[in-house]
Coordinates of C-alpha atoms and ligand atoms in Angstrom, one line a residue:
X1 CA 0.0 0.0 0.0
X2 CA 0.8 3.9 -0.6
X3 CA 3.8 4.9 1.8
X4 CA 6.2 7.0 0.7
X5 CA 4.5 10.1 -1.4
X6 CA 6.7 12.5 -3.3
X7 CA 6.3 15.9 -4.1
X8 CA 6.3 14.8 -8.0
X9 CA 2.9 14.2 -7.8
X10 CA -0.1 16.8 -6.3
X11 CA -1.6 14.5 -4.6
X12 CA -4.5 16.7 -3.4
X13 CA -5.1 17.3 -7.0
X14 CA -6.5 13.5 -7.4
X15 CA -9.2 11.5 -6.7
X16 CA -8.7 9.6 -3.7
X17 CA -10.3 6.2 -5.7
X18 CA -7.1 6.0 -8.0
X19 CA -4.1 6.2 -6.7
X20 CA -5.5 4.6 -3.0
X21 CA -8.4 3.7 -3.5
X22 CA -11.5 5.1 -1.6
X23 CA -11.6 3.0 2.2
X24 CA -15.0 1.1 2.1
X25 CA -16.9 -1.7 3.6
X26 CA -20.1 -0.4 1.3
X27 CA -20.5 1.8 -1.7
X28 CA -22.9 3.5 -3.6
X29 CA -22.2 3.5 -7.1
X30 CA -24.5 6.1 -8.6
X31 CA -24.7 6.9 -12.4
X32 CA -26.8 10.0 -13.2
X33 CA -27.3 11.7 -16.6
X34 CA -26.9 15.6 -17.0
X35 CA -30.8 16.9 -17.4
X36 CA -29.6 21.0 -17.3
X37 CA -26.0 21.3 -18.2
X38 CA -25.8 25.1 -17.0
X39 CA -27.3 24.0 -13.9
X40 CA -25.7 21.4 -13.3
X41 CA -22.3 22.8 -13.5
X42 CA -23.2 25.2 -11.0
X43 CA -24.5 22.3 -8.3
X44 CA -21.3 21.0 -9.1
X45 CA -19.1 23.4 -7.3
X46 CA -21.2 22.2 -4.1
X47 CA -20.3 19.1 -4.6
X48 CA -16.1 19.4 -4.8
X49 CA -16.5 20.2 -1.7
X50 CA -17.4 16.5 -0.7
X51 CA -14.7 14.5 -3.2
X52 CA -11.9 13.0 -1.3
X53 CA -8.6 13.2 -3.0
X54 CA -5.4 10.9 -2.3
X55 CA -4.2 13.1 0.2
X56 CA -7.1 13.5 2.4
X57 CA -7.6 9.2 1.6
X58 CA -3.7 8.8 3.0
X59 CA -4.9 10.5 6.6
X60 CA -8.0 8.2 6.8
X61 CA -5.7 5.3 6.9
X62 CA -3.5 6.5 9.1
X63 CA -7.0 7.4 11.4
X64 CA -7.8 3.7 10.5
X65 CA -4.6 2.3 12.0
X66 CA -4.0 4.2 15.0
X67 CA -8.2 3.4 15.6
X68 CA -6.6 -0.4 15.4
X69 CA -3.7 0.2 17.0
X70 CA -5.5 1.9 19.6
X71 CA -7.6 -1.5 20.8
X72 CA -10.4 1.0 19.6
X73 CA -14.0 -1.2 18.8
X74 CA -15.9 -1.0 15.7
X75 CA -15.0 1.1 12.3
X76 CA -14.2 4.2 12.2
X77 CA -17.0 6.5 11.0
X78 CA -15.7 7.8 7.2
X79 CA -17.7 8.7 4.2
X80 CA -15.9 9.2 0.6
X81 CA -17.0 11.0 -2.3
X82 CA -15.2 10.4 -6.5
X83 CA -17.0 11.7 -9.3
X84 CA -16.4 10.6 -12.8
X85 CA -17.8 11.3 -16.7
X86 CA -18.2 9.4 -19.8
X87 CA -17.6 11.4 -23.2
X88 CA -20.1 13.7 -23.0
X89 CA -18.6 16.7 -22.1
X90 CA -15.2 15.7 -22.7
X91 CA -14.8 16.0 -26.6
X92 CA -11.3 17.4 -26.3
X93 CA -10.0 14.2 -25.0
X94 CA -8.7 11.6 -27.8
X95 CA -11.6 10.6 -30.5
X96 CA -9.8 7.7 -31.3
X97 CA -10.2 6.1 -27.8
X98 CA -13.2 3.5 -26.5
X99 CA -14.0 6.3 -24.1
X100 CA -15.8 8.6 -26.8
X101 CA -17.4 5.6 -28.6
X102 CA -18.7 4.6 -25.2
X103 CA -18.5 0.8 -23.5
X104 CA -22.3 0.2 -25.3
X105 CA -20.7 0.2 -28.4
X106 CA -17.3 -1.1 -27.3
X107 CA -19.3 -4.3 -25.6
X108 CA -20.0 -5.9 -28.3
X109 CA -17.8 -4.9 -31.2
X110 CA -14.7 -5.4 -28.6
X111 CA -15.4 -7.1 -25.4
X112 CA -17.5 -10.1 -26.8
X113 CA -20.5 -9.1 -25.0
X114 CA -23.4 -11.3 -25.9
X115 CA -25.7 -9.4 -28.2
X116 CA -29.5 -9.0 -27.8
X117 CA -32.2 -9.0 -30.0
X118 CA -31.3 -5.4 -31.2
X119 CA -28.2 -5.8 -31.6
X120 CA -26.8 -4.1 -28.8
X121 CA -25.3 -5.7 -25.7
X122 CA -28.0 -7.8 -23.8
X123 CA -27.6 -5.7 -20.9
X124 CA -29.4 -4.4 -17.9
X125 CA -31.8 -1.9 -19.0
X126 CA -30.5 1.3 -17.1
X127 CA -26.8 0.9 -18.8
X128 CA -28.4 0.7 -22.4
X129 CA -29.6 4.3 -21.5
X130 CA -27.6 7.0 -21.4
X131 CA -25.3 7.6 -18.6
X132 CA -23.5 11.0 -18.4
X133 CA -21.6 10.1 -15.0
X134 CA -20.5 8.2 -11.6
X135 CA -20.6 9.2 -8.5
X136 CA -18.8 7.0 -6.3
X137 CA -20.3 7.0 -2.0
X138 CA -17.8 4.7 0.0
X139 CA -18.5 4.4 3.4
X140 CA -17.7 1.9 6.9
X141 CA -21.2 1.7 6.9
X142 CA -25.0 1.6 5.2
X143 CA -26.4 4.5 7.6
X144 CA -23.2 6.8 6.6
X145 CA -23.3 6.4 2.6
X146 CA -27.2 6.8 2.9
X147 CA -27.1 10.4 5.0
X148 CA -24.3 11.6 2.2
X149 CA -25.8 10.2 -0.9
X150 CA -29.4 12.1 0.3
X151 CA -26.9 15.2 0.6
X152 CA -25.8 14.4 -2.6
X153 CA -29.6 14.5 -4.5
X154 CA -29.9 17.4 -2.3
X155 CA -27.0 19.2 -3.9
X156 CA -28.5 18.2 -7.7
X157 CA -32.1 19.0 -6.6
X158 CA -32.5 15.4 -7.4
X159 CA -36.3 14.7 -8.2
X160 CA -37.6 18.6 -7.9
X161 CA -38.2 20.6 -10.9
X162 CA -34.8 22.5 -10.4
X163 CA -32.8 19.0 -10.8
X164 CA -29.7 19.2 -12.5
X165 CA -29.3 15.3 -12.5
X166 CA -31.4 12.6 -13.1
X167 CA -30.5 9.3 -11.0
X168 CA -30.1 6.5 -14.4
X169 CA -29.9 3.7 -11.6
X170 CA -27.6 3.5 -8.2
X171 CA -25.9 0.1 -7.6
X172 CA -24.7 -0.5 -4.1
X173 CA -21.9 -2.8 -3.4
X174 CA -20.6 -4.5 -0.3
X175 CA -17.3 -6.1 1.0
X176 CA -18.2 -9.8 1.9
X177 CA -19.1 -10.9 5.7
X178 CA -16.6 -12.2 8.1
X179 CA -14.1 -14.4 6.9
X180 CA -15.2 -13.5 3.4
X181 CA -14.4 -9.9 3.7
X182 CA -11.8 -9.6 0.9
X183 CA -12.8 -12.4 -1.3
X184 CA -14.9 -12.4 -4.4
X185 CA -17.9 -14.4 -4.6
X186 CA -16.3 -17.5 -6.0
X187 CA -14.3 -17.4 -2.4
X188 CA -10.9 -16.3 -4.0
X189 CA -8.9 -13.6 -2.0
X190 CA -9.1 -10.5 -4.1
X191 CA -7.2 -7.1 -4.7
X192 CA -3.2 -8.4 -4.0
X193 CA -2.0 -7.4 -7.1
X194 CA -1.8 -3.9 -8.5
X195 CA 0.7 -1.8 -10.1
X196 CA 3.4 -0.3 -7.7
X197 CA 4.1 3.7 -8.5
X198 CA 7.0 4.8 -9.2
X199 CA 7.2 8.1 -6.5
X200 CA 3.8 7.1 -4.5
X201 CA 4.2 3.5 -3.4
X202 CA 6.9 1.8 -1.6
X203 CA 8.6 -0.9 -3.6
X204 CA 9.6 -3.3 -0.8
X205 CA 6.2 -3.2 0.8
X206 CA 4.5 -5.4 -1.9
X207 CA 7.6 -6.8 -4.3
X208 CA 6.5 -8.2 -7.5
X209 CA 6.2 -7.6 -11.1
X210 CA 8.4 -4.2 -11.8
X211 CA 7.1 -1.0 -10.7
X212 CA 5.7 1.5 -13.5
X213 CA 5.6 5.5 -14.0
X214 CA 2.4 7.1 -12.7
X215 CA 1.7 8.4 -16.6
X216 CA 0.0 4.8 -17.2
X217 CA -2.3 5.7 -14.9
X218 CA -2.3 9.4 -14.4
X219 CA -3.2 11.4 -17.8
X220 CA -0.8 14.1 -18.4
X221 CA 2.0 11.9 -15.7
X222 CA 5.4 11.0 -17.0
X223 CA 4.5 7.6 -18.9
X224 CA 1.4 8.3 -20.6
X225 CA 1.5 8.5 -24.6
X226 CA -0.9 11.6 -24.4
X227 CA 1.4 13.7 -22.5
X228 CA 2.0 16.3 -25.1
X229 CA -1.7 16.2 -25.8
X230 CA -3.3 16.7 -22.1
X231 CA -0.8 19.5 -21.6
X232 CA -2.3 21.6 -24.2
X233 CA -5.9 21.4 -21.9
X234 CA -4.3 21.2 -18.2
X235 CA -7.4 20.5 -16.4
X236 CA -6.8 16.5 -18.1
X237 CA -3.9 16.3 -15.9
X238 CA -3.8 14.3 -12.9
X239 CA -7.0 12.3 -14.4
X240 CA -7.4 8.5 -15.0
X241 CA -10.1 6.7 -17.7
X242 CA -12.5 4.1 -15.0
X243 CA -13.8 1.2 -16.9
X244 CA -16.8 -0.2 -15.0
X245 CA -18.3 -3.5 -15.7
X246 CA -21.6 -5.0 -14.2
X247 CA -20.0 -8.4 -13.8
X248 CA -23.0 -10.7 -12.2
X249 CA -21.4 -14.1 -11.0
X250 CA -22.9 -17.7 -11.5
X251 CA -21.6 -19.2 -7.6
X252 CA -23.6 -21.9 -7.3
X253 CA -23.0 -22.9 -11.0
X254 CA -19.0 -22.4 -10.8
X255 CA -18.5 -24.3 -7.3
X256 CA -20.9 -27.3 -8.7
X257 CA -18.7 -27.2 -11.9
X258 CA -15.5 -27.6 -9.2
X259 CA -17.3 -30.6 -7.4
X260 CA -18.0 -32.7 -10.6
X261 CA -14.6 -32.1 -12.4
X262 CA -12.2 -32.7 -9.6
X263 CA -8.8 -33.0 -10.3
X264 CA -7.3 -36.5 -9.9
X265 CA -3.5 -36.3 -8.3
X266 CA -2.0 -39.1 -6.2
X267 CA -2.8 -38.1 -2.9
X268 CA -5.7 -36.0 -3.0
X269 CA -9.3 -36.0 -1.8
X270 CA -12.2 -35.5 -4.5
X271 CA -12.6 -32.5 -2.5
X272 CA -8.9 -31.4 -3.0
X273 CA -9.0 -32.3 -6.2
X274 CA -11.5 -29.5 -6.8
X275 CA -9.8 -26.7 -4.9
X276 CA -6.8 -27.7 -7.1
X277 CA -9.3 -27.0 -10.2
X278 CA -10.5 -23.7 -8.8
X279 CA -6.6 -22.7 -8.0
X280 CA -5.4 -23.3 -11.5
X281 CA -8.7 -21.7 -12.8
X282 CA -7.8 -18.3 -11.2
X283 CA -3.8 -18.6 -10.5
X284 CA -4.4 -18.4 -6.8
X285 CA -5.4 -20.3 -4.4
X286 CA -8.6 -19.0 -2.5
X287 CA -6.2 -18.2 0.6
X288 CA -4.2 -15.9 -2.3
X289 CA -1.2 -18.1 -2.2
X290 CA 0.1 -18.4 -6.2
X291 CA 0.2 -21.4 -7.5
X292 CA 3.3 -20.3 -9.6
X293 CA 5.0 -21.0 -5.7
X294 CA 3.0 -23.4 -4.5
X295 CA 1.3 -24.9 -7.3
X296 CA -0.1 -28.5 -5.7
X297 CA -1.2 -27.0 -1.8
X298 CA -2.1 -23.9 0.0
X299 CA 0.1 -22.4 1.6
X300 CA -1.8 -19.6 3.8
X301 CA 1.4 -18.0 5.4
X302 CA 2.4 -17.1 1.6
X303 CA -1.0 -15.6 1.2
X304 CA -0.6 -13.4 4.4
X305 CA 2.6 -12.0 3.6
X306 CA 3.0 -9.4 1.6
X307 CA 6.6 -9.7 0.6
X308 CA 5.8 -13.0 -1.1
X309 CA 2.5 -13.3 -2.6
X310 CA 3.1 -11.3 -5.4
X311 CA 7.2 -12.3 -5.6
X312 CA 6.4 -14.7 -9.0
X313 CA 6.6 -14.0 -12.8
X314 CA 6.3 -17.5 -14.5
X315 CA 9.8 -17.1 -14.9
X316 CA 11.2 -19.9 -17.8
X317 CA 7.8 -21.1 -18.0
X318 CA 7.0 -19.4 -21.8
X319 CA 6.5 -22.8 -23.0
X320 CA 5.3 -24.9 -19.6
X321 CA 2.3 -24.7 -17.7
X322 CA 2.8 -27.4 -15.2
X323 CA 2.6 -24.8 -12.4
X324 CA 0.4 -22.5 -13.6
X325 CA -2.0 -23.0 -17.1
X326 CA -1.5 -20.4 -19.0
X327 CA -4.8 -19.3 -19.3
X328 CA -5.3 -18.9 -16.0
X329 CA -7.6 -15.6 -14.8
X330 CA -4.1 -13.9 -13.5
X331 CA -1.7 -14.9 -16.2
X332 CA -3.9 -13.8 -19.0
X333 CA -4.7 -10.8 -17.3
X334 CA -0.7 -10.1 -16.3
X335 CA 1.8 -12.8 -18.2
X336 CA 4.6 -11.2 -16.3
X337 CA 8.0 -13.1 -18.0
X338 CA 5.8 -14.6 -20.9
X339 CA 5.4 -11.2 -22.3
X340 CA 8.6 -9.0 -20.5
X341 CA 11.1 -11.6 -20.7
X342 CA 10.3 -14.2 -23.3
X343 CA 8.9 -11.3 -25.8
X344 CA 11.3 -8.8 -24.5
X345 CA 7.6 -6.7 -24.4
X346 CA 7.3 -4.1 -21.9
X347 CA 3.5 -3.8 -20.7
X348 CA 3.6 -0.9 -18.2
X349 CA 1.3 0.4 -20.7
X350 CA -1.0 -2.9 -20.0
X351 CA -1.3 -2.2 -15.9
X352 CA -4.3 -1.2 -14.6
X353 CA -5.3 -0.2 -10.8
X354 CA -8.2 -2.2 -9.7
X355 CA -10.8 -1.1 -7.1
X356 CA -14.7 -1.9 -7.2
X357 CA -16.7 -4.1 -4.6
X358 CA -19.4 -7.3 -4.2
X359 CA -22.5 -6.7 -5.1
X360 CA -25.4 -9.1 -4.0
X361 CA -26.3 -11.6 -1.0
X362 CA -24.1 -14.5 0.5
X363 CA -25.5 -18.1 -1.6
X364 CA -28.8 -19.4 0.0
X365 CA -29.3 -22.9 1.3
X366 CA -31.3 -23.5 -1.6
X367 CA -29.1 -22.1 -4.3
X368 CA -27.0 -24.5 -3.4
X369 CA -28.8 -27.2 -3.1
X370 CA -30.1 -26.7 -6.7
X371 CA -26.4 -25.9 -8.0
X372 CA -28.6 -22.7 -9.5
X373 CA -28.5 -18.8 -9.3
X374 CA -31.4 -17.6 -7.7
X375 CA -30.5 -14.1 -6.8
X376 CA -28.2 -11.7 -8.4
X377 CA -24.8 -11.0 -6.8
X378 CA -21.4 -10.7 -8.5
X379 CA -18.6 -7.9 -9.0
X380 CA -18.9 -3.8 -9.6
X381 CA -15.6 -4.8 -11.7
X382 CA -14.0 -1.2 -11.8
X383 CA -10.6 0.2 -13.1
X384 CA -8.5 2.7 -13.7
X385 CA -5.4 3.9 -16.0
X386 CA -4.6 6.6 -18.4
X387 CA -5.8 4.7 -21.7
X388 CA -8.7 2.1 -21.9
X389 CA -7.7 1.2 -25.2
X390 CA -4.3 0.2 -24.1
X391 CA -5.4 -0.9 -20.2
X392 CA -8.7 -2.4 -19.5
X393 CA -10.2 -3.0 -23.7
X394 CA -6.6 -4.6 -24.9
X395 CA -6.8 -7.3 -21.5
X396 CA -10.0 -8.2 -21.7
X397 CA -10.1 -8.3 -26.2
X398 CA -6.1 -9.0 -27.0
X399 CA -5.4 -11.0 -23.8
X400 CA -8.9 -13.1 -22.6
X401 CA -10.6 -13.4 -25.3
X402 CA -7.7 -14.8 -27.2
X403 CA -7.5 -18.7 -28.1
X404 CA -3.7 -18.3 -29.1
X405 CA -2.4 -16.1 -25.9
X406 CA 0.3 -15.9 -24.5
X407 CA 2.2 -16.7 -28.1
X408 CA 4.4 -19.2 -28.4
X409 CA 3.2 -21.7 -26.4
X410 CA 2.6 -25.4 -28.0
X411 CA -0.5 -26.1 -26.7
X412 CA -2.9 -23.5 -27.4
X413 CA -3.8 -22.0 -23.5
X414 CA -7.4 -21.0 -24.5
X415 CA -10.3 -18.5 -23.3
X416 CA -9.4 -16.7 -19.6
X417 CA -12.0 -19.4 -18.0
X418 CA -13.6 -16.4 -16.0
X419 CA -13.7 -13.6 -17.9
X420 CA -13.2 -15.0 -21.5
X421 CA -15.9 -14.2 -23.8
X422 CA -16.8 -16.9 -26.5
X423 CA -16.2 -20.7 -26.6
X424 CA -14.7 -20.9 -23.3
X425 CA -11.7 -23.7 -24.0
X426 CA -8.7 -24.0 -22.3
X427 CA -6.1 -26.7 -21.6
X428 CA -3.3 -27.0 -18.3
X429 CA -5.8 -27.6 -15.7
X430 CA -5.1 -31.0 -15.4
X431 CA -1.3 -31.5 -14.3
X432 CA -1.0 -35.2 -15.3
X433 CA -2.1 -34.1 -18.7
X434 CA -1.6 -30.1 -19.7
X435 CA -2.5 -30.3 -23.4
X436 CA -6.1 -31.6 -22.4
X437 CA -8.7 -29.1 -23.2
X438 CA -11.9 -28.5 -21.2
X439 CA -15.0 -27.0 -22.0
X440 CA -16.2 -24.4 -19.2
X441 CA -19.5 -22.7 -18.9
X442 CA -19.8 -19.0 -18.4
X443 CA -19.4 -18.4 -14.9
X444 CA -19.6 -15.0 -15.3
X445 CA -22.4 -12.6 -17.5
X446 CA -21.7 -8.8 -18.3
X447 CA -24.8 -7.0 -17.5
X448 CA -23.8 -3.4 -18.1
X449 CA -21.0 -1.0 -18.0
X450 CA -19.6 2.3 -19.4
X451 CA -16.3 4.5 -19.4
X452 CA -15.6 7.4 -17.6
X453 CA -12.9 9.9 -17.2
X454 CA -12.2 11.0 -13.1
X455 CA -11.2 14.3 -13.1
X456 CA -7.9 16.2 -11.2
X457 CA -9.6 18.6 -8.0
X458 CA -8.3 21.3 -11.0
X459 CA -10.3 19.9 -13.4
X460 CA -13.3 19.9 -11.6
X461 CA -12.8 23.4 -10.0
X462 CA -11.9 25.3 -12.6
X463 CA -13.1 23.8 -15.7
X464 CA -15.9 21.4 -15.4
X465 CA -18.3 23.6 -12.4
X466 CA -19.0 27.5 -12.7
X467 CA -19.5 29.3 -9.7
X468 CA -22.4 31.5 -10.8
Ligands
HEM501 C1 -16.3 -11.1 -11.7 C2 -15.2 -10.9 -12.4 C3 -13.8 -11.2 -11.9 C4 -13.4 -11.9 -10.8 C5 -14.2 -12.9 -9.9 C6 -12.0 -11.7 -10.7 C7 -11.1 -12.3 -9.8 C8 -9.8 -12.1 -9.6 C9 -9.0 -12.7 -8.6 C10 -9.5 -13.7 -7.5 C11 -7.7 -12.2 -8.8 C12 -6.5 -12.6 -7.9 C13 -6.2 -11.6 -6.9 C14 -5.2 -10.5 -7.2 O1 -4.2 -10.9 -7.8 O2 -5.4 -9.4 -6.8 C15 -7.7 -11.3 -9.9 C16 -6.7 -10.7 -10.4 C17 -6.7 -9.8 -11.5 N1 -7.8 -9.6 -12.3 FE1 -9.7 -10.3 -12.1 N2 -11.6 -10.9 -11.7 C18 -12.7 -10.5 -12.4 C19 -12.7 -9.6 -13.5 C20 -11.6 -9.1 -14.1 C21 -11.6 -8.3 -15.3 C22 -12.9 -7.9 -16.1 C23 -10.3 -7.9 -15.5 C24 -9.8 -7.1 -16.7 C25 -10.2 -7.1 -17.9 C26 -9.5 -8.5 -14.5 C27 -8.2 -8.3 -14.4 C28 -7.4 -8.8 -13.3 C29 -6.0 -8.4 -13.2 C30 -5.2 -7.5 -14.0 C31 -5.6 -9.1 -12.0 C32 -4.2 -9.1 -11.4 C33 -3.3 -10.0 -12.1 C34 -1.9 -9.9 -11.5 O3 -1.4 -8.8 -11.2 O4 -1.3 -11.0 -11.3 N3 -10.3 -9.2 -13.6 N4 -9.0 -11.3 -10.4

């Protein structure tokens, strides 16, 4: 995590989601569409007020831990506030990238959405409308995001005839219970691996693949291609493009997929057998241990410490997948030495920073008992970096989607088996025989989703609201 700022980067001009990421056991996720633009820009000065930037986001964990440290019960009490836009508004950014086309065009044309009946992406109805912007509510808890999100539609004159805003739909997500809290639905330990900054986060606290210049992240930041380009309009400086996806996740379905297919190795259980097939599903254990470490057992101590867990790069593995397939959810989504070393490919301009949260209730008895979804519940999937054409479109279209990736390899490593869209193929999950190929259903079903640009403090204040 963030230790060791530097004065290269303003970090009171950023959005506290990016670069820290917002702290949160629940969050509103709020997209709204602009109803009066003159208005609006007005309300919005009241509402900069209320955004938490890096800086302020680096005190509240320090509040956080000296409340831990302290023996001090229960969370402390901390509301957050990020706003975000899609295109609208923001032609002077690059017309060449996803962002302008918008993620209901980009879903199908280049993210393998399923299509409806129309054509378009057969998505929840509120994301086939129009969706102007994001407002992001993290909180500790449900009472505290309420009380600010009502100051929020008070602000916009949400629902009056003086509304600015119209509320398109509000999604609210929530870190899992107890143990849980952490993991994704399908049990896995989430959020170990993102991209260490170069000048904002300490290299030895998290050592792993190497760290990368805040420009892949940051628009206008030493590393992104645009540089030249946001300089002429500063207020695009210090920003960073969020890809949202509405990722709703079949549990029931994936964990009766593990129970059938165990993996047969001398030694284990049917049961172990299927934890093994979960493990080289994903590339982790549900724990977080690798399995590029510890590729036949858990290992929880690696999982807890943080100078390990990340510490692998399928290093002289372009061509093996005997510890890890190589379609597995994290190699395909960072290939680490297949890519840097074998390719000699640099793909800093690949990273991306991931936040977003759970959405929908723990499994039911009955769900699974049946082996079948009954209520909605998944991931508000959200990212950021300085291009979505080069971050979060190429992983999911160049990298997860494709049959043939990584290259080079002589069995072909098939579809990311979570996220890949299409006939969902892939060989290496079975160590006694790697070039077998299984068949996987979708496990998980993109219901909605859009880009938007999050805005430097500058930005906001002095380009995007008016005063009077
Ligand atoms: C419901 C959907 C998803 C689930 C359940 C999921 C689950 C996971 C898990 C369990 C990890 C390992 C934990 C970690 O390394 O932090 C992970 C890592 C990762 N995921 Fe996902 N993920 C999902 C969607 C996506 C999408 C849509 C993308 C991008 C297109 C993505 C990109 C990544 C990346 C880049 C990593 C880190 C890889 C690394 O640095 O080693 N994930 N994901």
């Amino acid at each position: 995590m963030s230790t060791s700022p530097t004065d290269n980067l303003d970090l009171s001009n950023i959005q506290g989601d990016i670069l820290s990421g917002l702290p949160k056991k629940t969050q509103y996720y709020l997209f709204f569409q602009i109803t009066d633009g003159t208005k609006f820009k007005k309300d919005l000065t009241k509402l900069i007020p209320l955004v938490k930037t890096v800086a302020q986001v680096l005190k509240d964990r320090e509040t956080i831990k000296d409340h831990k440290e302290k023996g001090h019960k229960g969370l402390v009490p901390m509301v957050g506030v990020n706003i975000a836009f899609s295109h609208s508004g923001f032609t002077q950014l690059n017309e060449n990238d996803p962002f302008i086309t918008g993620q209901k065009v980009d879903a199908v044309t280049h993210l393998g959405d399923t299509k409806n009946s129309s054509l378009g992406p057969d998505w929840e109805p509120a994301f086939l409308q129009d969706i102007h912007g994001l407002i992001i509510i993290s909180g500790e808890g449900h009472a505290s995001i309420d009380k600010k999100k009502q100051e929020i539609e008070g602000i916009f004159n949400v629902d009056t005839p003086q509304a600015s805003i119209k509320e398109v739909t509000t999604i609210r997500g929530d870190v899992r219970p107890c143990t849980e809290s952490g993991h994704e639905h399908f049990g896995f330990l989430d959020g170990i691996s993102n991209p260490t900054i170069i000048g904002f986060d300490d290299a030895n606290a998290n050592p792993g693949p190497k760290p990368i210049k805040p420009g892949f992240i940051l628009t206008g930041r030493d590393g992104d291609a645009d540089k030249p380009k946001r300089e002429t309009a500063p207020w695009t400086v210090d920003g960073s493009f969020l890809a949202f996806r509405y990722l709703f996740q079949k549990v029931p379905e994936f964990n009766d997929f593990l129970k059938k297919n165990p993996i047969s190795k001398d030694g284990l259980s049917p049961e172990e057998g299927s934890e093994l097939l979960g493990a080289r599903l994903v590339g982790r254990w549900k724990s977080g241990a690798p399995i590029d470490i510890t590729p036949f057992k858990d290992d929880p101590a690696l999982a807890a410490d943080s100078k390990r867990n990340n510490d692998f790069h399928f290093t002289g593995e372009s061509n093996d997948q005997t510890k890890c397939p190589f379609a597995a959810h994290i190699r395909k989504t960072l290939p680490r030495d297949d890519l840097e070393v074998t390719r000699h490919t640099d793909i800093s301009n690949r990273r991306i920073i991931r936040r977003g949260i759970q959405f929908g209730p723990e499994v039911t008895k009955e769900e699974k008992d049946s082996a079948k979804t009954m209520h909605g519940r998944g991931l508000l999937f959200a990212c950021y970096s300085s291009s979505i054409a080069n971050g979060f479109r190429f992983i999911q279209e160049s990298w997860a989607d494709a049959q043939s990736f990584p290259p080079g390899t002589t069995t072909t490593p098939g579809l990311d088996p979570l996220i890949g869209q299409g006939e969902r193929e892939m060989t290496g999950t079975d160590p006694s025989n790697l070039t077998k190929s299984i068949t996987l259903p979708e496990f998980i079903v993109p219901r909605g989703g859009e880009y938007f640009f999050s805005p430097s403090l500058k930005g906001l204040k002095e380009t995007l609201a008016v005063a009077n």
